[in-house]
Coordinates of C-alpha atoms in Angstrom, one line a residue:
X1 CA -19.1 -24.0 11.7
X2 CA -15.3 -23.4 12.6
X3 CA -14.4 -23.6 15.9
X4 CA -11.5 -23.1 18.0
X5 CA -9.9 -23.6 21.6
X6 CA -9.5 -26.6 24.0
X7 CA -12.9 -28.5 23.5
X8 CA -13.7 -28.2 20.1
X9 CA -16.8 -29.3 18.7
X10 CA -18.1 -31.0 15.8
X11 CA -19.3 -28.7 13.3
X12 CA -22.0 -31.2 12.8
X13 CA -23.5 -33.3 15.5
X14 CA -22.2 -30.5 18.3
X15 CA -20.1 -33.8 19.9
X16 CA -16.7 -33.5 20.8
X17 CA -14.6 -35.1 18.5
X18 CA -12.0 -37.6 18.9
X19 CA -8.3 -36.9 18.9
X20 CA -6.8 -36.3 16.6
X21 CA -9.1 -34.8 15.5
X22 CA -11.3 -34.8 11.5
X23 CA -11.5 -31.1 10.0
X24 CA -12.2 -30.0 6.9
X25 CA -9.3 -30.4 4.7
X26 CA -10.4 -27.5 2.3
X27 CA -9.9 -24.7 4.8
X28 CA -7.6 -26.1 7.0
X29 CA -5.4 -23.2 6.5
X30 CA -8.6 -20.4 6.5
X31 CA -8.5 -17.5 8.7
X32 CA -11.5 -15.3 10.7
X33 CA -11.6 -12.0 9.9
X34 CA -8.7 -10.8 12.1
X35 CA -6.3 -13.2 10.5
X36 CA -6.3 -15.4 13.2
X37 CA -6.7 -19.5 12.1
X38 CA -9.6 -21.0 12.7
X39 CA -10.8 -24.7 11.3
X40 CA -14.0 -26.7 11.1
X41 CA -13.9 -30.1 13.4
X42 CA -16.2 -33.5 12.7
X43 CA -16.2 -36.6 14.6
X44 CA -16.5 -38.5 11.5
X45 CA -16.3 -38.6 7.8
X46 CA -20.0 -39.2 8.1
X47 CA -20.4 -35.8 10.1
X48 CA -18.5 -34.3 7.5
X49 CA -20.1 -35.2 4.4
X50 CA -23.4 -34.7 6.4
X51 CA -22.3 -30.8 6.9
X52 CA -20.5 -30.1 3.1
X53 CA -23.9 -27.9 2.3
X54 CA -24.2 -26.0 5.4
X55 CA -20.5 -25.8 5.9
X56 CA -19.4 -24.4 1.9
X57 CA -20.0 -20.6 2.4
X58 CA -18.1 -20.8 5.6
X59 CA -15.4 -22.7 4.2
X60 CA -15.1 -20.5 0.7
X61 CA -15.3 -17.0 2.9
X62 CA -12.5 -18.8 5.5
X63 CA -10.0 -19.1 2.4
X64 CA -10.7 -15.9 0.8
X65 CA -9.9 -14.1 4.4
X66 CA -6.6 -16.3 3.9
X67 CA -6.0 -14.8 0.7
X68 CA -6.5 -11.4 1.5
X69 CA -4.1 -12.0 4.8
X70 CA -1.4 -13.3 2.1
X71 CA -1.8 -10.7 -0.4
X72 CA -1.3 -8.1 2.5
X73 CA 2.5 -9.8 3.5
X74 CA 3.2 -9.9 -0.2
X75 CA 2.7 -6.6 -1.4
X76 CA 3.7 -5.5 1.8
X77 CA 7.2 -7.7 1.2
X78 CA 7.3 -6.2 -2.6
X79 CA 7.0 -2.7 -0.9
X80 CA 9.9 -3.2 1.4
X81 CA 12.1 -4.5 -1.3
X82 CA 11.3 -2.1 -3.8
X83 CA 11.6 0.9 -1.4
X84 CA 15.5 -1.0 -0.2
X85 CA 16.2 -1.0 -4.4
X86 CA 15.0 3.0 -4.9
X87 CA 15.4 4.9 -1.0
X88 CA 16.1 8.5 -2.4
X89 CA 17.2 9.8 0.9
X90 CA 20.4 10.3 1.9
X91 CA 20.6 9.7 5.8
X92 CA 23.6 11.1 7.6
X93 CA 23.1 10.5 11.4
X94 CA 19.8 8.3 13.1
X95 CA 18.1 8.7 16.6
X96 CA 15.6 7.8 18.7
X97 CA 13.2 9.4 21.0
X98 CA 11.1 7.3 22.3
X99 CA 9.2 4.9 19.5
X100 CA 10.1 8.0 17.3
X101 CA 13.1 7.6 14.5
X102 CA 15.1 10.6 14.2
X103 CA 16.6 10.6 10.4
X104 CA 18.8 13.4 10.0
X105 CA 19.0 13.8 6.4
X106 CA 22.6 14.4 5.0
X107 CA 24.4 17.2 2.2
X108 CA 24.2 15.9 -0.8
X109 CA 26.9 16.6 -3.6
X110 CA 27.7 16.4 -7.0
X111 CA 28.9 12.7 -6.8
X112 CA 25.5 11.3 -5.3
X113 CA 23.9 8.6 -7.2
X114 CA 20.2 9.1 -7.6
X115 CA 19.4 6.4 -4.7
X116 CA 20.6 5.5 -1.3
X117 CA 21.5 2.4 0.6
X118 CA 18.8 2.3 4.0
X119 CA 20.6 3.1 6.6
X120 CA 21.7 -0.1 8.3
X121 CA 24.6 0.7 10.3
X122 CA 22.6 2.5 13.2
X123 CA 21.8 -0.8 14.4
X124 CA 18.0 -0.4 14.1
X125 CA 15.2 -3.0 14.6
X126 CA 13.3 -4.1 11.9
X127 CA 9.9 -1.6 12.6
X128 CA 12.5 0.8 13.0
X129 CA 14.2 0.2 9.3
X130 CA 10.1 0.1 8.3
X131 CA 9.5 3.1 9.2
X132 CA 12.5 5.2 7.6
X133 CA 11.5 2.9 4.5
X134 CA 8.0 4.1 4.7
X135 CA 8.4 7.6 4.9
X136 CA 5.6 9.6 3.0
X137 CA 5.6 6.5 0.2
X138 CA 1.7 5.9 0.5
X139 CA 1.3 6.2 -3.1
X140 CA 3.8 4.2 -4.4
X141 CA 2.1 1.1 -3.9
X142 CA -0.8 2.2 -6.0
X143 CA 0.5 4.5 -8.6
X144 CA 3.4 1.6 -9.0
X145 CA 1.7 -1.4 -8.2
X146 CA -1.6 -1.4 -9.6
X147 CA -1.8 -4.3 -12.2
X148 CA 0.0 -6.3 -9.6
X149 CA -2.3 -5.4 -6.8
X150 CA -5.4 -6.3 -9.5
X151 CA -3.9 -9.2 -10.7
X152 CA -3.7 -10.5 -6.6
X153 CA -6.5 -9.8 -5.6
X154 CA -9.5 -10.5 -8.9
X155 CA -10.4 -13.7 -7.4
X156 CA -11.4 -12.7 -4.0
X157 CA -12.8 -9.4 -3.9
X158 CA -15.9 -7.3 -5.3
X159 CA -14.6 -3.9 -4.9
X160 CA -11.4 -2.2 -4.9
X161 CA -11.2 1.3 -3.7
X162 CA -7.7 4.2 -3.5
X163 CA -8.8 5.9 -0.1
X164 CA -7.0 9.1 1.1
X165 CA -7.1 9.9 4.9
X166 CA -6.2 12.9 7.3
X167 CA -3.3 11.9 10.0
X168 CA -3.2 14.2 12.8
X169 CA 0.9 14.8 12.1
X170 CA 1.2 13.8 15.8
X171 CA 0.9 9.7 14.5
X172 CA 4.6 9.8 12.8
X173 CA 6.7 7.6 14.4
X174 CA 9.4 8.8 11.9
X175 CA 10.8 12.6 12.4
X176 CA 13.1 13.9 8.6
X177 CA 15.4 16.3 9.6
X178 CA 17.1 18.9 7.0
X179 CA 20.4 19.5 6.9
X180 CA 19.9 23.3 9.0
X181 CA 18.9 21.0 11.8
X182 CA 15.1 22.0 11.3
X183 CA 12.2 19.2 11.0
X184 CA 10.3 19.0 7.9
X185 CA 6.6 19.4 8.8
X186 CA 4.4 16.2 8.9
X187 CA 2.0 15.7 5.7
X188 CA -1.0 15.3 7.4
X189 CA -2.0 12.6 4.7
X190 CA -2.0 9.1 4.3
X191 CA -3.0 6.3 1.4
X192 CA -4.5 2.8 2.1
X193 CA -6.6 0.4 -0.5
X194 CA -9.5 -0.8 0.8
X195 CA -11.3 -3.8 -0.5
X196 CA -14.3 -5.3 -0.1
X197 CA -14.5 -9.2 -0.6
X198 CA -17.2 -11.2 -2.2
X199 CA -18.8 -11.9 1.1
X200 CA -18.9 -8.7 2.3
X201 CA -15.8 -8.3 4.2
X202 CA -13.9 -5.0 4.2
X203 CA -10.4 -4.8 5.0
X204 CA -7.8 -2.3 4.2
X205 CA -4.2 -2.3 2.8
X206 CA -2.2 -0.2 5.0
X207 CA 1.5 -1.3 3.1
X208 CA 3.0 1.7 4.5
X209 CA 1.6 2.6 7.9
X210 CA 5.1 1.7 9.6
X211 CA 5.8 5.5 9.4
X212 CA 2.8 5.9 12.2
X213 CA 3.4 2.8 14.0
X214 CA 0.9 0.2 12.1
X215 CA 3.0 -2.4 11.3
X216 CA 0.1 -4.7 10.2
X217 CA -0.1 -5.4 5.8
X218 CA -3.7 -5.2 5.8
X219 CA -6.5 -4.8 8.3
X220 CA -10.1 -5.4 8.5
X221 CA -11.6 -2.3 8.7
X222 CA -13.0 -1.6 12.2
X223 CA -9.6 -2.3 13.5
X224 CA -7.8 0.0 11.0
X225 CA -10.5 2.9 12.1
X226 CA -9.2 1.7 15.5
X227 CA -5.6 1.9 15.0
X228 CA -5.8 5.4 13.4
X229 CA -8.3 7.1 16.1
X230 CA -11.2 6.5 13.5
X231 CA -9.4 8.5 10.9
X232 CA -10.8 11.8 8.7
X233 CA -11.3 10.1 5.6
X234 CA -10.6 13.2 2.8
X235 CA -11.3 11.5 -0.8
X236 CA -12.0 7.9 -2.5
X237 CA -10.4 7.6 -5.3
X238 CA -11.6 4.9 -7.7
X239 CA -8.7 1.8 -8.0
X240 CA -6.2 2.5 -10.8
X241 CA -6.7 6.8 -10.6
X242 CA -3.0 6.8 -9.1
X243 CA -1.7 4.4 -11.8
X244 CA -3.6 6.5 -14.2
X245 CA -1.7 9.5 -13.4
X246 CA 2.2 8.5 -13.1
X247 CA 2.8 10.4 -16.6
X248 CA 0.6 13.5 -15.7
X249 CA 2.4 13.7 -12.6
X250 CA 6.3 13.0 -13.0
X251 CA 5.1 15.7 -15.9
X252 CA 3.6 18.2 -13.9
X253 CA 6.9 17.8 -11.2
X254 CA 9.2 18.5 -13.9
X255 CA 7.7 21.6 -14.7
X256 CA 8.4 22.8 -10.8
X257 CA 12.0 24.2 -10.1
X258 CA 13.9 23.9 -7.4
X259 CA 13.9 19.9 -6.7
X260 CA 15.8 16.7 -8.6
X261 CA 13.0 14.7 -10.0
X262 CA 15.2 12.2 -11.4
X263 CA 14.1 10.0 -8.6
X264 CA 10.7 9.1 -9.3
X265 CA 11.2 9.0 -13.2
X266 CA 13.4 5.9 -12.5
X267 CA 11.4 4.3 -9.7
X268 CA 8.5 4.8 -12.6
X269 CA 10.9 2.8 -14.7
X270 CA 11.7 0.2 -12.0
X271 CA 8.0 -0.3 -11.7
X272 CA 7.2 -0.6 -15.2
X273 CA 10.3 -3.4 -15.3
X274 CA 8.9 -4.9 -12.4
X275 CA 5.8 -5.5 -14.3
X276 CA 7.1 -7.0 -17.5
X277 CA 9.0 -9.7 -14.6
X278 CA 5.5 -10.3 -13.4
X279 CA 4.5 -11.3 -17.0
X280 CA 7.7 -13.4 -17.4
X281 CA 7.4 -15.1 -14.1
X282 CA 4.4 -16.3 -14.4
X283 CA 5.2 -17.6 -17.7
X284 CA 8.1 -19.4 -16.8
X285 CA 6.3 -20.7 -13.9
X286 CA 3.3 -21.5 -15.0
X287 CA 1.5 -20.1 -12.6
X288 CA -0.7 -17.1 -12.3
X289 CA 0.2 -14.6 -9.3
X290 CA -3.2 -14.6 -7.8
X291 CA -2.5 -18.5 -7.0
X292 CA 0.3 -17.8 -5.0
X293 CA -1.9 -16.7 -1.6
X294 CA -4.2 -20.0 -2.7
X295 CA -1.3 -22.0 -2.5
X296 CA -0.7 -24.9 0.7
X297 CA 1.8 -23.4 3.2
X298 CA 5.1 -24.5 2.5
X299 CA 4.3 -24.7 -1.6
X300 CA 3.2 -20.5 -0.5
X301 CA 6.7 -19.7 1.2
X302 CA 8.5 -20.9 -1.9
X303 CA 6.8 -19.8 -4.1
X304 CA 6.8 -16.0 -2.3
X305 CA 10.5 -16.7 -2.2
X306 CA 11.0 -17.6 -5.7
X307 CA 9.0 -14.6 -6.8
X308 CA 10.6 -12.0 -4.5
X309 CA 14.2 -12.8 -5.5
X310 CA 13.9 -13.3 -8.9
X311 CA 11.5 -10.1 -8.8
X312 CA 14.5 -8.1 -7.2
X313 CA 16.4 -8.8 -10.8
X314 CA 13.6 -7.8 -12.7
X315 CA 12.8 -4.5 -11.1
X316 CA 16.7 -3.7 -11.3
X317 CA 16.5 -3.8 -14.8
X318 CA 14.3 -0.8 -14.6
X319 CA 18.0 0.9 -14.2
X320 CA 19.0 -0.1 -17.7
X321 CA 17.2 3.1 -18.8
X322 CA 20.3 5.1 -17.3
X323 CA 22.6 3.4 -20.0
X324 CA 21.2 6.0 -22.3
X325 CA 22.0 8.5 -20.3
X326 CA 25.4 7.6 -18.8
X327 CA 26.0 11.4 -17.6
X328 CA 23.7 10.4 -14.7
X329 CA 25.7 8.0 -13.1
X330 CA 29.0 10.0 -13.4
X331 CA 27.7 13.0 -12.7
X332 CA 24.5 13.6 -10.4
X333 CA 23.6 17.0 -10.8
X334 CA 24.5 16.5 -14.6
X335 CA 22.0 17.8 -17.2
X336 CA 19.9 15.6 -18.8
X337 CA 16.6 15.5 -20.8
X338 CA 14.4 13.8 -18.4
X339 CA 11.4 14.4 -20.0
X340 CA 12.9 11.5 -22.5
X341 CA 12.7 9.5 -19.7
X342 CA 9.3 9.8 -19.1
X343 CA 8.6 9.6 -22.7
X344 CA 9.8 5.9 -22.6
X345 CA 7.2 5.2 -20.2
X346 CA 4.0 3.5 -21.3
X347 CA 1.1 5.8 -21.4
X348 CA -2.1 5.3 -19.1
X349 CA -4.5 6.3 -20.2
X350 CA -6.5 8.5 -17.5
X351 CA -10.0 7.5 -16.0
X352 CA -12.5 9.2 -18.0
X353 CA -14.9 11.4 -15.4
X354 CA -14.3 12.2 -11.8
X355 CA -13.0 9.6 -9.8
X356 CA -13.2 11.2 -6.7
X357 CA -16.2 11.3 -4.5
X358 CA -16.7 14.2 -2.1
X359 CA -17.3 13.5 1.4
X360 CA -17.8 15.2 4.2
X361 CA -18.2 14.1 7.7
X362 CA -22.1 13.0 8.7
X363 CA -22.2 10.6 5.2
X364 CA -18.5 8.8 6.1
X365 CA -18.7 8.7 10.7
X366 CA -15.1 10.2 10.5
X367 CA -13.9 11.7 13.8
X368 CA -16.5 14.7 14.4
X369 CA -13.8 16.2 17.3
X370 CA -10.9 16.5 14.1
X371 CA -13.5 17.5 11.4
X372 CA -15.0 20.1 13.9
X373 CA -11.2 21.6 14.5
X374 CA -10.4 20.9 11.2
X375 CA -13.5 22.4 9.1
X376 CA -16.3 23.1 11.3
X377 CA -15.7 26.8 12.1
X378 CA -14.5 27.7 8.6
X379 CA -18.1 26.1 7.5
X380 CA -20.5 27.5 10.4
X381 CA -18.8 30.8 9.4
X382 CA -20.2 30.4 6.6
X383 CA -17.0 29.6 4.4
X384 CA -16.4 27.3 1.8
X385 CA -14.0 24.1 2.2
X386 CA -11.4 23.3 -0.6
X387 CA -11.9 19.8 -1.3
X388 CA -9.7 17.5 -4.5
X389 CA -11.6 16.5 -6.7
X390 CA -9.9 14.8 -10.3
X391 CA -11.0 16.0 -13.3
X392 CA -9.9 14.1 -16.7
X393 CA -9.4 17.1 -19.4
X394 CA -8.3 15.1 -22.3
X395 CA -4.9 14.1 -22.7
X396 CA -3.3 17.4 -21.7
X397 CA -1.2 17.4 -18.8
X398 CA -2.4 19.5 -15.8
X399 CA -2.3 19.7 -12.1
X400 CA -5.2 18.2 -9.8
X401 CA -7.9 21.0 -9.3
X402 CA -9.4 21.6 -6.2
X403 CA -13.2 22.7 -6.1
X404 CA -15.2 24.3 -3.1
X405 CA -17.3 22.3 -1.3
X406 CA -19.5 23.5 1.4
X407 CA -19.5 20.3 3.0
X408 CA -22.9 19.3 1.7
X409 CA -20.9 17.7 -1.5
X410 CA -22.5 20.5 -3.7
X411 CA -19.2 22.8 -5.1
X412 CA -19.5 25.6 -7.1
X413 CA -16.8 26.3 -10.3
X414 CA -14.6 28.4 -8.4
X415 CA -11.1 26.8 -9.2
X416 CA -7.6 26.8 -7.4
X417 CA -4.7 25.7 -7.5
X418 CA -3.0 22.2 -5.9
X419 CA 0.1 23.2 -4.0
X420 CA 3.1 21.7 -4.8
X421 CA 3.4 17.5 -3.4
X422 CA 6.1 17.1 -1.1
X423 CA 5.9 13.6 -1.6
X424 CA 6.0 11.9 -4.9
X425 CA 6.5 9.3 -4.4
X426 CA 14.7 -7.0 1.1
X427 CA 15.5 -9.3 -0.2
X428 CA 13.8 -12.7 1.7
X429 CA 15.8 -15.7 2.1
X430 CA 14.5 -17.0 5.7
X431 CA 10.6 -18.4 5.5
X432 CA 10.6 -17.3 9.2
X433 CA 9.1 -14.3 7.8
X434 CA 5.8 -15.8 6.7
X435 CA 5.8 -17.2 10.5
X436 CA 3.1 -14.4 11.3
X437 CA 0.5 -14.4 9.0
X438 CA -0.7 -10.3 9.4
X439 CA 2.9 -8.5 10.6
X440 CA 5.2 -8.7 7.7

């Protein structure tokens, strides 16, 4: 078994080895379960080959914990770069109170292009530029990156799951401010993937938890229940629902007045380019994506390297779409058939059925304090509880419904209507980056 710290022991015979000292050479770059290395010691070759069939289901499960650990930094790393390439925000002033970023958001005119460079001359650390980057971008991950995030992780897990939690608005560590000096309210909702690996570990994705402070790519899941106060967990959503519904929704937005939706049509477009590169790279490579977290160390920071740069081209080109529609770039408030746009996006087609399962507080252990403030009294008094539920009518283009639940997961067929969505939603040259493992 692996062991760690000052005496090790061998794995086999319980001896302590000689130094240097013989480990297993097939998971000498595994990890436990928090991401931390570990390795298996022998005293001899003998010890070793003596131990291969005990030693195999610890030495597979050590690697796949590697692999998730390396899928976190990468799609976290993909995140960062594609939220740098498509920030929508324009910032006019930064502060901070505390280990809260103040953005003061700035008038925007006529002559605005449709994104914004992250504002980088406020001398900010790194979380600090995370957390402005991560601002109420949850989804994009998901709805943008799903074939990716598949493609990553096949080989290692057994279940893949979309999971939408409460966040007391209290947990930002990132404040928006509008232009008439008044704070936008908190969205007291957050997105994570969890996964569950063939042996049975569960960890969660958390690519943008900067915005509250959790800087980690992916945790296993008691210590992400940890980290958010054992969070109200408020739908599971099955993997590929937010991918599903990119057209439904950039269609539904449109329909809305009052907001420039240009935005997300052309991150759409930038994630669609982004991947065709995939496709390309790993035919030019020769390589498959998923083999990129496999990979030995140094033969892992290239290749990350290699993908990330090349992939910052190949998402660009998700821009060329504006050379249609060259009114955008001169003008930014120019009028322009946008649902074109979306036309030239690829269809998905929608889960068939619901893909969301109801849940209510005794079946998911979610913080009985918050759901009792939240929900409680509306429920003792006898009240029903609006609850999302996704319901695939076809191909017609509709909003999310919400049914009533009374908590018990039973609803009746009493419909109504899904408020508006307030949210719709670097390049890496130095391999100190991959120095952590966990804290990209």
């Amino acid at each position: 078994m692996p062991t760690n710290g000052s005496d090790p022991k061998c794995a086999a015979c319980g001896d302590s080895p000689p130094r240097p000292t013989l480990i297993c050479g097939d998971c000498d770059e595994g990890v436990d379960i928090n991401g931390e290395d570990t390795f298996t010691p022998y005293c001899t070759a003998e010890c070793r080959g003596r131990d291969v069939p005990i030693h195999q289901k610890g030495c597979d499960q050590a690697n796949r914990r590697k692999h998730i650990y390396r899928t976190g930094k990468v799609l976290k790393l993909v995140f960062n770069q594609f939220r740098e390439l498509s920030f929508d925000l324009k910032i006019a002033e930064v502060q901070k109170r505390g280990d809260v970023v103040l953005m003061y958001e700035g008038e925007y005119d006529d002559s605005d292009f449709i994104f914004f460079e992250l504002p980088s001359e406020f001398a900010l650390s790194d979380e600090d530029e995370r957390k402005i980057s991560s601002y109420q971008a949850a989804t994009d991950v998901w709805m943008y990156f799903c074939n990716f995030c598949k493609k990553l992780l096949c080989d290692v897990s057994s279940k893949i799951e979309e999971v939408d939690i409460y966040i007391e608005p209290s947990m930002y560590k990132v404040q928006r401010i509008d232009t008439d000096g008044n704070p936008y309210p908190g969205v007291p909702a957050h997105n994570v993937l969890a996964a569950e690996t063939k042996d049975g570990d569960a960890f969660v994705f958390d690519v943008a938890g900067a915005q509250f402070g959790q800087h980690d790519a992916v945790l296993p899941l008691q210590a992400f229940t940890d980290k958010y106060d054992t969070p109200v967990i408020s739908r599971i959503n099955e993997f590929g629902t937010g991918a599903s519904r990119t057209v439904e929704l950039l269609q539904w937005y449109l329909a809305t007045e009052g907001k420039d939706r240009r935005a997300p049509i052309l991150q759409a477009h930038m994630a669609k380019a982004f991947d065709d590169f995939v496709t390309a790279w790993e035919g030019s490579r020769q390589i498959r994506v998923r083999e990129i977290a496999s990979a030995k160390f140094p033969r892992f920071v290239k290749l990350v390297l290699d993908f990330l740069n090349a992939g910052r081209r190949g998402t660009l080109e998700g821009m060329a779409v504006l050379d249609e529609h060259k009114e955008i770039l001169e003008n930014g408030n120019a009028r322009v058939d946008v649902r074109s746009l979306i036309q030239k996006l690829d269809r998905v087609q929608p889960i068939n059925g619901d893909s969301m399962i109801i849940l209510n507080n005794s079946d998911e252990r979610s913080a009985p304090v918050l759901w009792q403030k939240l929900y409680g009294s509306q429920l003792a008094g006898g009240g029903d509880l609006a609850m999302p539920v996704r319901r695939v009518e076809g191909d017609g283009i509709s909003p999310p419904d919400l049914v009533r639940s009374n908590g018990k997961g039973q609803s009746d067929e009493r419909v109504i209507e899904l408020p508006e969505a307030t949210d719709m939603s670097p390049e890496v040259e130095e391999e100190d980056d991959f120095q952590d493992s966990n804290a990209a």
